[in-house]
Structures are given as C-alpha cells and as structure tokens.
Short mmCIF file of C-alpha atoms in Angstrom, two decimals:
data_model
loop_
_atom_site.label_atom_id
_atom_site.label_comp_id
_atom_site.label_asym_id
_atom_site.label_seq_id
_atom_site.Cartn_x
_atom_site.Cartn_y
_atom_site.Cartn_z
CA UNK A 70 -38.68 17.48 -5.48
CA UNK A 71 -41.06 17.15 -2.47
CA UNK A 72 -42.86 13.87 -1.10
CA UNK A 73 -45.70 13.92 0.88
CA UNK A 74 -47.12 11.27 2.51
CA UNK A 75 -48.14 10.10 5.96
CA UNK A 76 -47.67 13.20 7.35
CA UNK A 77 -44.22 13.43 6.53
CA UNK A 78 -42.66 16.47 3.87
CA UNK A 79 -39.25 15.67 1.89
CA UNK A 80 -37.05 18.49 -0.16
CA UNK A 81 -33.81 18.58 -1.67
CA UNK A 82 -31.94 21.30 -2.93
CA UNK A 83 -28.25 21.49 -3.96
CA UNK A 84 -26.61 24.60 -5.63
CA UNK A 85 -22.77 24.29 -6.93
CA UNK A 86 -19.87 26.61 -7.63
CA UNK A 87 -17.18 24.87 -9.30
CA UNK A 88 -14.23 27.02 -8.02
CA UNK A 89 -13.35 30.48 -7.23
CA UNK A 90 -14.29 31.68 -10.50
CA UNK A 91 -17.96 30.84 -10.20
CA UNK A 92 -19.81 29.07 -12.65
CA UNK A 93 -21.81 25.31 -11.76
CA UNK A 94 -25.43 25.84 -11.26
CA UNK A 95 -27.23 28.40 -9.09
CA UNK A 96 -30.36 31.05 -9.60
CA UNK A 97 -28.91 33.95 -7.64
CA UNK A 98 -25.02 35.13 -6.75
CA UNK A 99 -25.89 36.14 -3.17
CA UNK A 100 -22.89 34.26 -1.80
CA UNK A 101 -21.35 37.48 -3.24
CA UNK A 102 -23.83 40.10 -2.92
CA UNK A 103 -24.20 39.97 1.00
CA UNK A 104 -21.65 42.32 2.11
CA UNK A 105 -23.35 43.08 5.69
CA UNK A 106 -24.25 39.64 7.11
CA UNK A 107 -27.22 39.75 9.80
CA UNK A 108 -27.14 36.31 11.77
CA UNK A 109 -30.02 34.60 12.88
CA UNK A 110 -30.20 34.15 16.20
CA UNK A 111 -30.45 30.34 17.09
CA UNK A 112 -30.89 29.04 20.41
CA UNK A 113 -27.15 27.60 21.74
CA UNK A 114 -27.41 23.86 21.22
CA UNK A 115 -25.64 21.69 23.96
CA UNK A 116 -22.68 19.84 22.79
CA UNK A 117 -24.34 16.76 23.37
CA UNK A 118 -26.70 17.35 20.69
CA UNK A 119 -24.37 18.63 18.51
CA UNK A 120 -22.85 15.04 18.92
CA UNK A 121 -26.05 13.25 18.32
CA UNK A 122 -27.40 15.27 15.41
CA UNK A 123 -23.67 14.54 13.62
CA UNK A 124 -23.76 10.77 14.94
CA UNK A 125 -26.79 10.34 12.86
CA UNK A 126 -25.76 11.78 9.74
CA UNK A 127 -22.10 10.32 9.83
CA UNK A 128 -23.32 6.99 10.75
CA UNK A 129 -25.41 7.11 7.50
CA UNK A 130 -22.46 8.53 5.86
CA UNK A 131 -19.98 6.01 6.68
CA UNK A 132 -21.82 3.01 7.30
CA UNK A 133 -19.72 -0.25 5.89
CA UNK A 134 -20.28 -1.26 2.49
CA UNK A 135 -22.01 2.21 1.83
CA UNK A 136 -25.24 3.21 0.71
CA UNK A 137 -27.89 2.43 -1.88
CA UNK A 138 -29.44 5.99 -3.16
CA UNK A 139 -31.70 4.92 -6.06
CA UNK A 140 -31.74 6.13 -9.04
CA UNK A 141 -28.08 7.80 -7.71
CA UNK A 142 -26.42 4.60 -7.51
CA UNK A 143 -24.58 3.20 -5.00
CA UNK A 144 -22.23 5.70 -2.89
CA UNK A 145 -19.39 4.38 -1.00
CA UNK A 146 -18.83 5.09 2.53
CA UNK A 147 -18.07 8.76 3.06
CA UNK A 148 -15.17 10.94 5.43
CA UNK A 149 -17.60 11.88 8.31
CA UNK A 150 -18.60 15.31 8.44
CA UNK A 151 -17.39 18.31 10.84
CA UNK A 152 -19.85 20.94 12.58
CA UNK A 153 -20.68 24.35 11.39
CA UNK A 154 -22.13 26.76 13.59
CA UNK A 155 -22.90 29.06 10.53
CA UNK A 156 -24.50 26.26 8.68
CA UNK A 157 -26.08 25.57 12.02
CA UNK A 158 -27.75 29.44 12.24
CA UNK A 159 -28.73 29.04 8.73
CA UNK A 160 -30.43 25.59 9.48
CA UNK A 161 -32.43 27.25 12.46
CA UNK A 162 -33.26 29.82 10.79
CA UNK A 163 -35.10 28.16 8.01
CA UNK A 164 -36.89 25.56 10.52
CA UNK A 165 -38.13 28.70 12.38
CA UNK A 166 -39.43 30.34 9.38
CA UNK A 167 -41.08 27.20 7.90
CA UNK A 168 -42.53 25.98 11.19
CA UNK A 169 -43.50 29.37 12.27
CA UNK A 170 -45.13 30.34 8.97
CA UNK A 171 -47.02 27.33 8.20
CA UNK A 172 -44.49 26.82 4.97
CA UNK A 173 -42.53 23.72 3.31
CA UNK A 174 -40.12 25.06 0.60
CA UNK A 175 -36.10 25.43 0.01
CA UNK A 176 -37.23 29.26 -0.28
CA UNK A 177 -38.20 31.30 2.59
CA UNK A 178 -41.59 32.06 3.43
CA UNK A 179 -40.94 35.95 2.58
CA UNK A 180 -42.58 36.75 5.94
CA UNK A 181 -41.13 38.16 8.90
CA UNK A 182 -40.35 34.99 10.00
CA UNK A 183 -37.83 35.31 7.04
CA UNK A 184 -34.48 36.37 8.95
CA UNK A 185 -32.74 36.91 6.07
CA UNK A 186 -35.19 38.27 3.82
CA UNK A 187 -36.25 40.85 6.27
CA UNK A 188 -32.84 41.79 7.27
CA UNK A 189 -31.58 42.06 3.63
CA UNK A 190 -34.72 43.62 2.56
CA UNK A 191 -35.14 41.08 -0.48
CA UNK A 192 -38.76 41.84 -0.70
CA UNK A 193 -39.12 38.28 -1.51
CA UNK A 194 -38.43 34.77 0.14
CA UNK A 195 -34.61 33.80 0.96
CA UNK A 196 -32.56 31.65 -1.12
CA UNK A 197 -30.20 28.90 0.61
CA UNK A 198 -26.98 30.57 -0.65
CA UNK A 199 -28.32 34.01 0.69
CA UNK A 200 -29.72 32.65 4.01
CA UNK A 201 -26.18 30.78 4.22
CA UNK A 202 -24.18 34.23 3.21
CA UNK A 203 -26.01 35.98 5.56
CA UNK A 204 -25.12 33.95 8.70
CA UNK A 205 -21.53 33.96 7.81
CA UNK A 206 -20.79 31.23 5.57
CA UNK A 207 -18.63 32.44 2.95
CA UNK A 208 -16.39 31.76 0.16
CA UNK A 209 -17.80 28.48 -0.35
CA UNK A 210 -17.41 26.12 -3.06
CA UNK A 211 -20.58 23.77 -3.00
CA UNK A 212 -23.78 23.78 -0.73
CA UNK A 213 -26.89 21.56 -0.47
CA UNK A 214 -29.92 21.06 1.36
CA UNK A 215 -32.00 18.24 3.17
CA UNK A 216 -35.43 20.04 4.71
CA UNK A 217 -37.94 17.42 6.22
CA UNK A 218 -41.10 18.04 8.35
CA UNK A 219 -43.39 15.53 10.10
CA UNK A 220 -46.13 14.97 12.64
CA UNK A 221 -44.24 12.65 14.71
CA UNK A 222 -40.64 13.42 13.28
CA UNK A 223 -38.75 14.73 16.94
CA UNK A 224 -35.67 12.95 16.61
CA UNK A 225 -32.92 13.72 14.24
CA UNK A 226 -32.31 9.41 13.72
CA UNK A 227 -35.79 9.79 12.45
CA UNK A 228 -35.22 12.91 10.21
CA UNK A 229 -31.81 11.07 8.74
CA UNK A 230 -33.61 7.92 7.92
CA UNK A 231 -36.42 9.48 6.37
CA UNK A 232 -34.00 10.99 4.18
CA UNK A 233 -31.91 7.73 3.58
CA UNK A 234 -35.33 6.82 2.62
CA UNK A 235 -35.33 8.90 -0.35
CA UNK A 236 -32.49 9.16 -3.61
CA UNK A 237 -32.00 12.96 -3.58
CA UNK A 238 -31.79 13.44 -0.12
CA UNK A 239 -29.54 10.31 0.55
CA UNK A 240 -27.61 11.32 -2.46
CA UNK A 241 -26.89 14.63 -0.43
CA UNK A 242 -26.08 13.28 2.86
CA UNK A 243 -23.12 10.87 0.90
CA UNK A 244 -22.17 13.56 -1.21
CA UNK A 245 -18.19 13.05 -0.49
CA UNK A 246 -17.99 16.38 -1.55
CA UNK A 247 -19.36 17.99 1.43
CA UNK A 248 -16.89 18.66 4.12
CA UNK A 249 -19.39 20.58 7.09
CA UNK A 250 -22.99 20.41 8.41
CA UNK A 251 -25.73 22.60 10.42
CA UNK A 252 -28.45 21.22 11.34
CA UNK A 253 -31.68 22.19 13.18
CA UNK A 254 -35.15 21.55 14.68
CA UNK A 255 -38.45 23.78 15.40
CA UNK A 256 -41.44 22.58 16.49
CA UNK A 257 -45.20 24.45 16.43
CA UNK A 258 -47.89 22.68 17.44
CA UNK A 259 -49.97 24.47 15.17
CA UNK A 260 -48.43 24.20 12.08
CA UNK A 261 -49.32 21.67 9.26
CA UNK A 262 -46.11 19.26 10.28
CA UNK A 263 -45.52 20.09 13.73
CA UNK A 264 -41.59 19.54 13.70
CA UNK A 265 -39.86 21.05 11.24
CA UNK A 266 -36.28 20.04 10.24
CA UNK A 267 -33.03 21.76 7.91
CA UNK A 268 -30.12 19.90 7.55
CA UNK A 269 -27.09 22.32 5.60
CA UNK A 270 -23.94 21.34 4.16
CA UNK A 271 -21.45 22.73 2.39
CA UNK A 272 -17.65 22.85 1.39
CA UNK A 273 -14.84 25.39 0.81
#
C-alpha cells in the first residue's frame, strides 16, 4: 500500500468497527484491551497551525464538485472535519517514532521510540487502534490512516496534495464517515525522508 518515488513515501491504513458490538475489519482489539492509557507527549501546537493543518485537509474535503479518487470513484464534497487533540498525540507520536527510527510503516518501529509499545510493553511494534487507545481515543466506531514522508515535504498543503495524489489516501481524507482529525509533523535530518508526516481520523 506504499509508493515510493522521488523521495516521497505514501501509506494507507483504515481499520473499521461497525457499531458497539464490534465486528468490521481489524487485526487486534486493543481499542478494548488498553485499560491504562499512557499519552504521548506531543509538543503544544499553536492554534494557528491547528487552523492551517485542518484548512488543508477540509479544503480537499469540501472542495466544489468533489473529488476524483481513482479507482474509488468520485466522492462528493464532504462535512469538514473537527480537531482531535487525542488523534493529534497519536499522530505525533507515530511521526516521532518513524522519523526518529529511520522507519516507514502503519506499525510502529517496536523501538523505544515506540511510545506506545514501550509503555504497554507489547514487545512488538504498535498498531493504529492501540497507539490511538493509548492516547485516549476511545469508544470509537471507525479509524484510518494517511502517513507520508518526503525530502522536501515541510508543509502540510504539500503532505495533503500528495495524498489527493493517490486513491487510497484521497479515498481516506473524503471518507464522509470520518467526523475528527490529528495530525502531525517530525523532522530528522538524518533519516531516510527527512520530514515525516501522520494524519489520524476517526469517528464515534
């Protein structure tokens, strides 16, 4: 689910409950198993850029006439989305851990760069619904996520269209089924991608 080129990394991921009573499509049941949530701790973003990271994903969202999303089909426009700060944590957190451990992947690295892995004591890499569970998103009915990296990616208009760019991410990002969004930047210099960027959504 990855594309590579020109310096430039694309994944997708999307995992769905459909309802209360479980069921959809997922590989673990952390949302449930994380009784003692650890948050990561993410560096306080300014409103401002809380504004401009959501301005670029809702003006993809609800741009007139909608989008195209390839072999998705055509998505019309969609409600704009609202601002999580535990989606937000859980966004950081995986942009940390991939930038800071030289690693592209929906799962976590397994390192100690791996918040919730190390915290939970998974003795593996982190899942999305665990890293999600453990900063305090909960009781959630659908989540997804966009993860991007790039040499020269360092704005989040650039991250969105590069997603846009390709069917499962855009497919995510108009998903009128998601209701919130985190989303989050880290940069290292001596990584493979220098800038390394998590959008999360979800829905309850």
């Amino acid at each position: 689910m990855g594309d590579i080129l020109k310096g430039v990394a694309l994944a997708v991921s999307i995992v769905v409950f459909a309802g209360c009573g479980g069921g959809g499509v997922s590989t673990t049941t952390a949302n449930n198993q994380i009784t003692n949530p650890d948050p990561a701790h993410a560096p306080v973003l300014s409103q401002a850029t809380i504004d401009r990271y959501l301005k670029a994903i809702n003006d993809a969202r609800t741009k007139p006439g909608g989008q195209d999303c390839g072999q998705y089909g055509h998505f019309d426009p969609a409600p704009a989305l609202t601002w999580s700060d535990e989606l937000y944590h859980a966004s950081y957190e995986h942009s940390y851990d991939m930038a800071e451990s030289d690693w592209f992947s929906h799962d976590g690295s397994g390192t100690q760069n791996d918040w919730t892995a190390q915290v939970q004591n998974l003795g593996r890499g982190s899942k999305l619904d665990e890293r999600v569970a453990n900063n305090n998103y909960t009781n959630w009915t659908r989540i997804g996520e966009n993860i991007a990296a790039g040499t020269d990616m360092d704005t989040p208009e650039e991250a969105v269209a590069a997603w846009m760019n390709s069917p499962g991410h855009c497919k995510n990002i108009m998903d009128p089924n998601f209701k919130e969004v985190g989303m989050a930047m880290v940069q290292e210099p001596a990584s493979t991608y220098n800038y390394y960027w998590t959008q999360d959504f979800g829905a309850k």
